[in-house]
Amino acid sequence: MHEVAIVDALIAQVEEEVRRAGVSGRVVRLDLTIGRLSGVSVEAIRFALELLAPGTVVESARVEIRQPAAVACCAACGHRADIDHVPAHCPRCGSRELSVEGGRELLLESIELEESPP
Amino acid sequence: MKIIAAKKILKANEQLAEANRAAFNAAGVLAVNMVGSPGSGKTTLLEALVAALRGRMRLAVIEGDIAGSIDAERMEALGVPVVQINTEGACHLDATMIAAAAQGLELAAADCLVIENVGNLVCTAGFDLGEHVRLVLLSVTEGDDKLVKYPPIFRGSHGLVITKCDLLPHVNFRLDQAAADMRRLAPEAPVFQVCALRNEGVAALADWLAQRRP
């Protein structure tokens, strides 16, 4: 439900990056990374883009979203597993000594522009 | 041409905090961000609050720690729905972590979500989590000078809880000084004196929280 705010921030950020690069043209592609533990729904991001993109710099951009999983690591048995949500217990030994790596990314990776002829 | 940005989309944690707050409002949940030093008694106070609010407010808890799930286990033992966040070294919780953790809780089935932040009087001050109430704890063993030395965390708080008050005879903590400094930093914030282990002063805090439900 916070995806609208995120897309709003994203569009502002793309505008800022394009302005700073000093180029004019149409943004044709955006690459995002949204980790599976980021608390962000990719579906809702796409919906928010449909709502917010028209009339902005990203209106004709294809949006590619990479969704890296997080890795849970059990300190007790050494089990490592890709996860979509943080489990309460290690699925192998039941220990609660779990740590989590990654999965919380929320990044604008790159912007591709089709430059307009001078 | 391609512009490599590689930047966090949410420069502004605040935006996400606002979204969290909207979600808490929609669910009718009072969100409380509990901050204080390590050992100030956050979890012990929370245990006392669970008992004091039983039958009045249904609690849910998000526990923030750098590692481990000791606090979450203490909450589970009381039958409170809880999600543990391990920050893996980060010294505070942020709005993103809360948004993710809240997905693990049934907010509509709670009246009050208590977020126990990482024990830290510094970094936690900079991150709005989307809470309605920030409650700062200060134990009498830490000394009354902490308000002067770490003003931001007290300034942005809505209530001060002075904990471990049973130890007052043994330490040189000046209650009047702490209260005066809090009045200066946060004029509207009430000051509660509690001893959670003996369940003293907890009822007043529980009443105050119960009145603040959105």
mmCIF file of C-alpha atoms in Angstrom:
data_model
loop_
_atom_site.group_PDB
_atom_site.id
_atom_site.type_symbol
_atom_site.label_atom_id
_atom_site.label_comp_id
_atom_site.label_asym_id
_atom_site.label_seq_id
_atom_site.Cartn_x
_atom_site.Cartn_y
_atom_site.Cartn_z
ATOM 1 C CA MET A 1 0.000 0.000 0.000
ATOM 2 C CA HIS A 2 3.030 2.265 0.152
ATOM 3 C CA GLU A 3 3.851 1.508 -3.479
ATOM 4 C CA VAL A 4 2.269 4.731 -4.702
ATOM 5 C CA ALA A 5 4.653 6.719 -2.532
ATOM 6 C CA ILE A 6 7.537 4.634 -3.797
ATOM 7 C CA VAL A 7 6.623 5.121 -7.449
ATOM 8 C CA ASP A 8 6.162 8.815 -6.805
ATOM 9 C CA ALA A 9 9.683 8.945 -5.369
ATOM 10 C CA LEU A 10 10.951 6.817 -8.248
ATOM 11 C CA ILE A 11 9.598 9.152 -10.916
ATOM 12 C CA ALA A 12 11.075 12.167 -9.150
ATOM 13 C CA GLN A 13 14.374 10.354 -8.974
ATOM 14 C CA VAL A 14 14.366 9.449 -12.680
ATOM 15 C CA GLU A 15 13.624 13.067 -13.561
ATOM 16 C CA GLU A 16 16.482 14.162 -11.361
ATOM 17 C CA GLU A 17 18.935 11.636 -12.851
ATOM 18 C CA VAL A 18 18.015 12.544 -16.428
ATOM 19 C CA ARG A 19 18.317 16.228 -15.677
ATOM 20 C CA ARG A 20 21.675 15.703 -14.028
ATOM 21 C CA ALA A 21 22.964 13.678 -16.970
ATOM 22 C CA GLY A 22 22.113 16.658 -19.146
ATOM 23 C CA VAL A 23 20.476 14.643 -21.907
ATOM 24 C CA SER A 24 17.115 15.023 -23.527
ATOM 25 C CA GLY A 25 15.126 12.152 -24.871
ATOM 26 C CA ARG A 26 12.559 9.534 -24.119
ATOM 27 C CA VAL A 27 13.094 7.118 -21.256
ATOM 28 C CA VAL A 28 12.576 3.704 -22.832
ATOM 29 C CA ARG A 29 13.600 1.383 -20.024
ATOM 30 C CA LEU A 30 14.016 1.376 -16.251
ATOM 31 C CA ASP A 31 15.730 -1.367 -14.294
ATOM 32 C CA LEU A 32 14.674 -1.764 -10.690
ATOM 33 C CA THR A 33 15.672 -4.151 -7.942
ATOM 34 C CA ILE A 34 12.989 -4.939 -5.405
ATOM 35 C CA GLY A 35 14.043 -7.517 -2.852
ATOM 36 C CA ARG A 36 11.498 -10.044 -1.696
ATOM 37 C CA LEU A 37 11.726 -8.811 1.890
ATOM 38 C CA SER A 38 11.462 -5.168 0.962
ATOM 39 C CA GLY A 39 7.808 -5.132 1.906
ATOM 40 C CA VAL A 40 7.022 -3.856 -1.570
ATOM 41 C CA SER A 41 4.578 -5.598 -3.839
ATOM 42 C CA VAL A 42 5.760 -5.641 -7.447
ATOM 43 C CA GLU A 43 2.172 -5.955 -8.595
ATOM 44 C CA ALA A 44 1.268 -2.810 -6.695
ATOM 45 C CA ILE A 45 4.321 -1.046 -8.127
ATOM 46 C CA ARG A 46 3.137 -1.820 -11.640
ATOM 47 C CA PHE A 47 -0.346 -0.639 -10.772
ATOM 48 C CA ALA A 48 1.037 2.576 -9.280
ATOM 49 C CA LEU A 49 3.108 3.104 -12.429
ATOM 50 C CA GLU A 50 -0.007 2.814 -14.560
ATOM 51 C CA LEU A 51 -1.572 5.509 -12.436
ATOM 52 C CA LEU A 52 1.344 7.860 -12.073
ATOM 53 C CA ALA A 53 3.500 7.449 -15.183
ATOM 54 C CA PRO A 54 1.291 9.183 -17.790
ATOM 55 C CA GLY A 55 2.526 12.691 -18.447
ATOM 56 C CA THR A 56 5.872 12.066 -16.756
ATOM 57 C CA VAL A 57 9.345 11.234 -18.008
ATOM 58 C CA VAL A 58 8.699 7.499 -17.545
ATOM 59 C CA GLU A 59 5.409 7.313 -19.420
ATOM 60 C CA SER A 60 6.739 5.197 -22.273
ATOM 61 C CA ALA A 61 9.353 3.255 -20.340
ATOM 62 C CA ARG A 62 9.432 -0.512 -20.070
ATOM 63 C CA VAL A 63 10.055 -1.338 -16.423
ATOM 64 C CA GLU A 64 12.170 -4.382 -15.649
ATOM 65 C CA ILE A 65 12.091 -5.527 -12.049
ATOM 66 C CA ARG A 66 14.599 -7.921 -10.531
ATOM 67 C CA GLN A 67 13.400 -9.560 -7.321
ATOM 68 C CA PRO A 68 16.275 -11.102 -5.416
ATOM 69 C CA ALA A 69 15.382 -13.530 -2.645
ATOM 70 C CA ALA A 70 16.780 -13.200 0.832
ATOM 71 C CA VAL A 71 18.919 -15.922 2.360
ATOM 72 C CA ALA A 72 18.189 -17.268 5.827
ATOM 73 C CA CYS A 73 21.213 -18.657 7.631
ATOM 74 C CA CYS A 74 20.837 -20.899 10.669
ATOM 75 C CA ALA A 75 23.538 -20.392 13.267
ATOM 76 C CA ALA A 76 22.730 -23.734 14.887
ATOM 77 C CA CYS A 77 22.900 -26.155 11.945
ATOM 78 C CA GLY A 78 24.375 -24.034 9.169
ATOM 79 C CA HIS A 79 21.352 -24.473 6.898
ATOM 80 C CA ARG A 80 21.015 -21.767 4.251
ATOM 81 C CA ALA A 81 17.884 -21.245 2.248
ATOM 82 C CA ASP A 82 16.389 -18.706 -0.123
ATOM 83 C CA ILE A 83 13.334 -17.217 1.503
ATOM 84 C CA ASP A 84 10.422 -14.969 0.595
ATOM 85 C CA HIS A 85 9.535 -14.192 4.189
ATOM 86 C CA VAL A 86 11.430 -14.569 7.438
ATOM 87 C CA PRO A 87 10.538 -17.868 9.095
ATOM 88 C CA ALA A 88 10.323 -18.097 12.872
ATOM 89 C CA HIS A 89 12.346 -21.301 13.001
ATOM 90 C CA CYS A 90 15.004 -22.999 10.914
ATOM 91 C CA PRO A 91 13.056 -25.347 8.596
ATOM 92 C CA ARG A 92 15.715 -28.028 9.100
ATOM 93 C CA CYS A 93 16.570 -28.046 12.818
ATOM 94 C CA GLY A 94 13.920 -25.800 14.341
ATOM 95 C CA SER A 95 16.424 -23.388 15.885
ATOM 96 C CA ARG A 96 15.471 -19.719 16.220
ATOM 97 C CA GLU A 97 19.040 -18.558 15.651
ATOM 98 C CA LEU A 98 18.313 -17.358 12.147
ATOM 99 C CA SER A 99 19.914 -14.438 10.459
ATOM 100 C CA VAL A 100 18.817 -13.001 7.153
ATOM 101 C CA GLU A 101 20.967 -11.649 4.354
ATOM 102 C CA GLY A 102 19.711 -9.405 1.590
ATOM 103 C CA GLY A 103 16.228 -9.278 0.165
ATOM 104 C CA ARG A 104 15.468 -5.752 1.345
ATOM 105 C CA GLU A 105 16.784 -3.954 -1.734
ATOM 106 C CA LEU A 106 14.716 -1.174 -3.236
ATOM 107 C CA LEU A 107 16.872 0.283 -5.952
ATOM 108 C CA LEU A 108 16.727 2.244 -9.151
ATOM 109 C CA GLU A 109 19.525 0.488 -11.012
ATOM 110 C CA SER A 110 19.576 2.177 -14.409
ATOM 111 C CA ILE A 111 17.702 4.326 -16.894
ATOM 112 C CA GLU A 112 17.839 3.858 -20.653
ATOM 113 C CA LEU A 113 17.124 6.792 -22.919
ATOM 114 C CA GLU A 114 16.454 7.134 -26.608
ATOM 115 C CA GLU A 115 18.149 10.421 -27.288
ATOM 116 C CA SER A 116 16.319 12.899 -29.425
ATOM 117 C CA PRO A 117 18.276 14.215 -32.390
ATOM 118 C CA PRO A 118 19.882 17.586 -31.681
ATOM 119 C CA MET B 1 22.184 6.036 -23.645
ATOM 120 C CA LYS B 2 22.071 4.400 -20.265
ATOM 121 C CA ILE B 3 22.288 6.148 -16.936
ATOM 122 C CA ILE B 4 23.494 3.975 -14.104
ATOM 123 C CA ALA B 5 21.770 5.270 -11.011
ATOM 124 C CA ALA B 6 22.096 2.417 -8.474
ATOM 125 C CA LYS B 7 20.289 4.447 -5.856
ATOM 126 C CA LYS B 8 17.780 3.662 -3.183
ATOM 127 C CA ILE B 9 14.395 4.510 -4.492
ATOM 128 C CA LEU B 10 13.279 5.807 -1.112
ATOM 129 C CA LYS B 11 15.586 8.581 -0.255
ATOM 130 C CA ALA B 12 12.875 9.699 2.041
ATOM 131 C CA ASN B 13 12.125 7.174 4.747
ATOM 132 C CA GLU B 14 9.424 9.603 5.750
ATOM 133 C CA GLN B 15 7.273 8.785 2.768
ATOM 134 C CA LEU B 16 7.160 5.170 3.682
ATOM 135 C CA ALA B 17 6.585 6.050 7.310
ATOM 136 C CA GLU B 18 3.551 8.040 6.232
ATOM 137 C CA ALA B 19 2.275 5.036 4.301
ATOM 138 C CA ASN B 20 2.788 2.845 7.364
ATOM 139 C CA ARG B 21 0.871 5.335 9.460
ATOM 140 C CA ALA B 22 -1.969 5.346 6.958
ATOM 141 C CA ALA B 23 -2.091 1.553 7.109
ATOM 142 C CA PHE B 24 -2.136 1.631 10.920
ATOM 143 C CA ASN B 25 -4.904 4.221 10.846
ATOM 144 C CA ALA B 26 -6.913 2.145 8.402
ATOM 145 C CA ALA B 27 -6.594 -0.857 10.695
ATOM 146 C CA GLY B 28 -7.464 1.246 13.742
ATOM 147 C CA VAL B 29 -4.164 0.370 15.378
ATOM 148 C CA LEU B 30 -2.220 2.637 17.691
ATOM 149 C CA ALA B 31 1.438 2.277 16.727
ATOM 150 C CA VAL B 32 4.006 2.884 19.445
ATOM 151 C CA ASN B 33 7.721 3.184 18.780
ATOM 152 C CA MET B 34 9.499 2.240 22.000
ATOM 153 C CA VAL B 35 13.047 3.542 22.173
ATOM 154 C CA GLY B 36 15.744 3.548 24.827
ATOM 155 C CA SER B 37 19.249 2.366 25.628
ATOM 156 C CA PRO B 38 20.101 -1.328 25.743
ATOM 157 C CA GLY B 39 19.060 -2.471 29.203
ATOM 158 C CA SER B 40 16.716 0.427 29.857
ATOM 159 C CA GLY B 41 13.935 -2.102 30.391
ATOM 160 C CA LYS B 42 11.957 -1.931 27.172
ATOM 161 C CA THR B 43 10.989 -5.592 27.024
ATOM 162 C CA THR B 44 10.266 -5.823 30.745
ATOM 163 C CA LEU B 45 8.006 -2.788 30.495
ATOM 164 C CA LEU B 46 6.315 -4.330 27.501
ATOM 165 C CA GLU B 47 5.647 -7.510 29.468
ATOM 166 C CA ALA B 48 4.050 -5.441 32.217
ATOM 167 C CA LEU B 49 1.992 -3.519 29.648
ATOM 168 C CA VAL B 50 0.686 -6.740 28.129
ATOM 169 C CA ALA B 51 -0.749 -7.629 31.529
ATOM 170 C CA ALA B 52 -2.008 -4.107 32.235
ATOM 171 C CA LEU B 53 -3.784 -3.815 28.894
ATOM 172 C CA ARG B 54 -5.255 -7.312 28.842
ATOM 173 C CA GLY B 55 -8.960 -7.103 28.119
ATOM 174 C CA ARG B 56 -8.638 -3.475 27.011
ATOM 175 C CA MET B 57 -6.286 -3.461 24.045
ATOM 176 C CA ARG B 58 -5.148 -6.372 21.922
ATOM 177 C CA LEU B 59 -1.425 -6.021 21.431
ATOM 178 C CA ALA B 60 0.848 -7.007 18.581
ATOM 179 C CA VAL B 61 4.584 -6.532 18.771
ATOM 180 C CA ILE B 62 7.479 -6.008 16.411
ATOM 181 C CA GLU B 63 10.804 -6.682 18.097
ATOM 182 C CA GLY B 64 13.912 -5.053 16.675
ATOM 183 C CA ASP B 65 17.328 -6.362 17.595
ATOM 184 C CA ILE B 66 20.637 -6.666 15.852
ATOM 185 C CA ALA B 67 20.490 -10.421 16.365
ATOM 186 C CA GLY B 68 18.542 -13.167 18.070
ATOM 187 C CA SER B 69 14.942 -13.679 19.012
ATOM 188 C CA ILE B 70 15.078 -13.567 22.819
ATOM 189 C CA ASP B 71 12.599 -10.692 23.019
ATOM 190 C CA ALA B 72 10.189 -12.276 20.547
ATOM 191 C CA GLU B 73 10.230 -15.450 22.629
ATOM 192 C CA ARG B 74 9.340 -13.421 25.728
ATOM 193 C CA MET B 75 6.349 -11.992 23.875
ATOM 194 C CA GLU B 76 5.318 -15.378 22.508
ATOM 195 C CA ALA B 77 5.383 -16.747 26.026
ATOM 196 C CA LEU B 78 2.681 -14.189 26.859
ATOM 197 C CA GLY B 79 0.612 -15.175 23.841
ATOM 198 C CA VAL B 80 1.245 -11.918 22.005
ATOM 199 C CA PRO B 81 1.526 -12.011 18.185
ATOM 200 C CA VAL B 82 5.096 -10.993 17.447
ATOM 201 C CA VAL B 83 7.494 -10.553 14.548
ATOM 202 C CA GLN B 84 11.211 -10.341 15.180
ATOM 203 C CA ILE B 85 13.358 -8.131 12.985
ATOM 204 C CA ASN B 86 17.088 -8.773 13.006
ATOM 205 C CA THR B 87 18.827 -5.720 11.631
ATOM 206 C CA GLU B 88 22.139 -7.528 11.093
ATOM 207 C CA GLY B 89 24.155 -4.701 12.531
ATOM 208 C CA ALA B 90 21.962 -1.756 11.679
ATOM 209 C CA CYS B 91 21.530 0.416 14.732
ATOM 210 C CA HIS B 92 17.889 1.331 14.223
ATOM 211 C CA LEU B 93 14.685 0.231 12.580
ATOM 212 C CA ASP B 94 13.403 2.055 9.544
ATOM 213 C CA ALA B 95 10.028 2.377 7.886
ATOM 214 C CA THR B 96 10.860 -0.264 5.260
ATOM 215 C CA MET B 97 11.554 -2.874 7.910
ATOM 216 C CA ILE B 98 8.311 -2.050 9.654
ATOM 217 C CA ALA B 99 6.337 -2.298 6.419
ATOM 218 C CA ALA B 100 7.805 -5.760 5.817
ATOM 219 C CA ALA B 101 7.365 -6.930 9.394
ATOM 220 C CA ALA B 102 3.778 -5.688 9.570
ATOM 221 C CA GLN B 103 2.915 -8.104 6.774
ATOM 222 C CA GLY B 104 3.597 -10.875 9.240
ATOM 223 C CA LEU B 105 0.952 -9.579 11.631
ATOM 224 C CA GLU B 106 -2.791 -9.419 11.429
ATOM 225 C CA LEU B 107 -3.144 -5.723 12.117
ATOM 226 C CA ALA B 108 -6.918 -5.719 11.985
ATOM 227 C CA ALA B 109 -6.904 -8.108 14.949
ATOM 228 C CA ALA B 110 -4.862 -5.712 17.085
ATOM 229 C CA ASP B 111 -5.578 -2.419 18.824
ATOM 230 C CA CYS B 112 -2.021 -1.482 19.588
ATOM 231 C CA LEU B 113 1.198 -2.323 17.755
ATOM 232 C CA VAL B 114 4.262 -1.834 19.895
ATOM 233 C CA ILE B 115 7.512 -1.613 17.979
ATOM 234 C CA GLU B 116 10.445 -2.230 20.274
ATOM 235 C CA ASN B 117 13.309 -0.472 18.556
ATOM 236 C CA VAL B 118 16.966 -1.456 18.689
ATOM 237 C CA GLY B 119 18.511 -0.319 21.972
ATOM 238 C CA ASN B 120 20.049 2.989 20.985
ATOM 239 C CA LEU B 121 19.517 6.598 22.051
ATOM 240 C CA VAL B 122 21.099 8.101 18.946
ATOM 241 C CA CYS B 123 20.238 6.557 15.574
ATOM 242 C CA THR B 124 16.675 5.649 16.387
ATOM 243 C CA ALA B 125 15.880 9.358 16.602
ATOM 244 C CA GLY B 126 16.304 9.870 12.874
ATOM 245 C CA PHE B 127 13.785 7.342 11.610
ATOM 246 C CA ASP B 128 10.066 7.823 11.627
ATOM 247 C CA LEU B 129 8.558 4.344 11.464
ATOM 248 C CA GLY B 130 5.012 5.524 10.961
ATOM 249 C CA GLU B 131 4.192 5.396 14.648
ATOM 250 C CA HIS B 132 1.621 7.554 16.396
ATOM 251 C CA VAL B 133 3.475 7.628 19.676
ATOM 252 C CA ARG B 134 7.168 7.532 20.368
ATOM 253 C CA LEU B 135 7.819 6.447 23.911
ATOM 254 C CA VAL B 136 11.345 6.965 25.211
ATOM 255 C CA LEU B 137 12.578 4.977 28.211
ATOM 256 C CA LEU B 138 15.283 6.087 30.602
ATOM 257 C CA SER B 139 16.304 3.880 33.507
ATOM 258 C CA VAL B 140 17.416 5.558 36.700
ATOM 259 C CA THR B 141 20.729 3.699 36.562
ATOM 260 C CA GLU B 142 21.615 5.524 33.347
ATOM 261 C CA GLY B 143 21.543 8.915 35.053
ATOM 262 C CA ASP B 144 19.381 11.999 34.635
ATOM 263 C CA ASP B 145 21.968 13.684 32.408
ATOM 264 C CA LYS B 146 20.965 11.641 29.349
ATOM 265 C CA LEU B 147 18.286 14.131 28.357
ATOM 266 C CA VAL B 148 20.916 16.822 28.075
ATOM 267 C CA LYS B 149 23.419 14.581 26.343
ATOM 268 C CA TYR B 150 21.092 12.946 23.802
ATOM 269 C CA PRO B 151 18.420 15.566 23.190
ATOM 270 C CA PRO B 152 17.075 14.511 19.756
ATOM 271 C CA ILE B 153 15.565 11.252 20.914
ATOM 272 C CA PHE B 154 13.793 12.987 23.815
ATOM 273 C CA ARG B 155 12.765 15.996 21.755
ATOM 274 C CA GLY B 156 10.814 13.943 19.237
ATOM 275 C CA SER B 157 9.132 11.724 21.813
ATOM 276 C CA HIS B 158 5.543 11.889 23.034
ATOM 277 C CA GLY B 159 6.156 10.399 26.445
ATOM 278 C CA LEU B 160 9.055 9.663 28.792
ATOM 279 C CA VAL B 161 9.051 6.566 30.962
ATOM 280 C CA ILE B 162 11.544 6.579 33.802
ATOM 281 C CA THR B 163 12.139 2.914 34.574
ATOM 282 C CA LYS B 164 13.581 0.932 37.494
ATOM 283 C CA CYS B 165 12.303 3.543 39.947
ATOM 284 C CA ASP B 166 12.635 1.029 42.791
ATOM 285 C CA LEU B 167 16.377 1.632 42.512
ATOM 286 C CA LEU B 168 16.075 5.365 43.158
ATOM 287 C CA PRO B 169 17.305 5.101 46.771
ATOM 288 C CA HIS B 170 20.531 3.552 45.491
ATOM 289 C CA VAL B 171 21.431 5.938 42.666
ATOM 290 C CA ASN B 172 21.775 9.690 42.370
ATOM 291 C CA PHE B 173 19.105 10.132 39.717
ATOM 292 C CA ARG B 174 17.234 13.429 40.129
ATOM 293 C CA LEU B 175 13.619 12.917 39.061
ATOM 294 C CA ASP B 176 12.881 16.630 39.184
ATOM 295 C CA GLN B 177 15.839 17.389 36.939
ATOM 296 C CA ALA B 178 14.808 14.765 34.376
ATOM 297 C CA ALA B 179 11.225 16.016 34.407
ATOM 298 C CA ALA B 180 12.380 19.610 33.979
ATOM 299 C CA ASP B 181 14.637 18.714 31.073
ATOM 300 C CA MET B 182 11.841 16.752 29.413
ATOM 301 C CA ARG B 183 9.499 19.732 29.801
ATOM 302 C CA ARG B 184 12.098 21.791 27.985
ATOM 303 C CA LEU B 185 12.623 19.274 25.187
ATOM 304 C CA ALA B 186 9.047 18.061 24.774
ATOM 305 C CA PRO B 187 6.639 20.282 26.699
ATOM 306 C CA GLU B 188 3.573 18.185 25.871
ATOM 307 C CA ALA B 189 5.063 14.826 26.819
ATOM 308 C CA PRO B 190 3.974 13.277 30.109
ATOM 309 C CA VAL B 191 6.588 11.694 32.360
ATOM 310 C CA PHE B 192 5.790 8.290 33.860
ATOM 311 C CA GLN B 193 7.664 6.698 36.727
ATOM 312 C CA VAL B 194 7.541 2.943 36.724
ATOM 313 C CA CYS B 195 8.988 -0.174 38.207
ATOM 314 C CA ALA B 196 7.838 -2.773 35.725
ATOM 315 C CA LEU B 197 9.090 -5.744 37.744
ATOM 316 C CA ARG B 198 6.905 -4.723 40.697
ATOM 317 C CA ASN B 199 4.147 -3.492 38.404
ATOM 318 C CA GLU B 200 4.311 0.000 39.897
ATOM 319 C CA GLY B 201 3.245 2.955 37.781
ATOM 320 C CA VAL B 202 2.404 0.744 34.797
ATOM 321 C CA ALA B 203 -1.356 1.280 35.055
ATOM 322 C CA ALA B 204 -1.026 5.035 34.458
ATOM 323 C CA LEU B 205 0.992 4.413 31.334
ATOM 324 C CA ALA B 206 -1.484 1.779 30.144
ATOM 325 C CA ASP B 207 -4.377 4.218 30.675
ATOM 326 C CA TRP B 208 -2.566 6.893 28.702
ATOM 327 C CA LEU B 209 -1.948 4.513 25.800
ATOM 328 C CA ALA B 210 -5.531 3.255 25.840
ATOM 329 C CA GLN B 211 -6.758 6.841 25.437
ATOM 330 C CA ARG B 212 -4.617 7.443 22.391
ATOM 331 C CA ARG B 213 -6.095 4.825 20.114
ATOM 332 C CA PRO B 214 -6.769 6.386 16.669
#
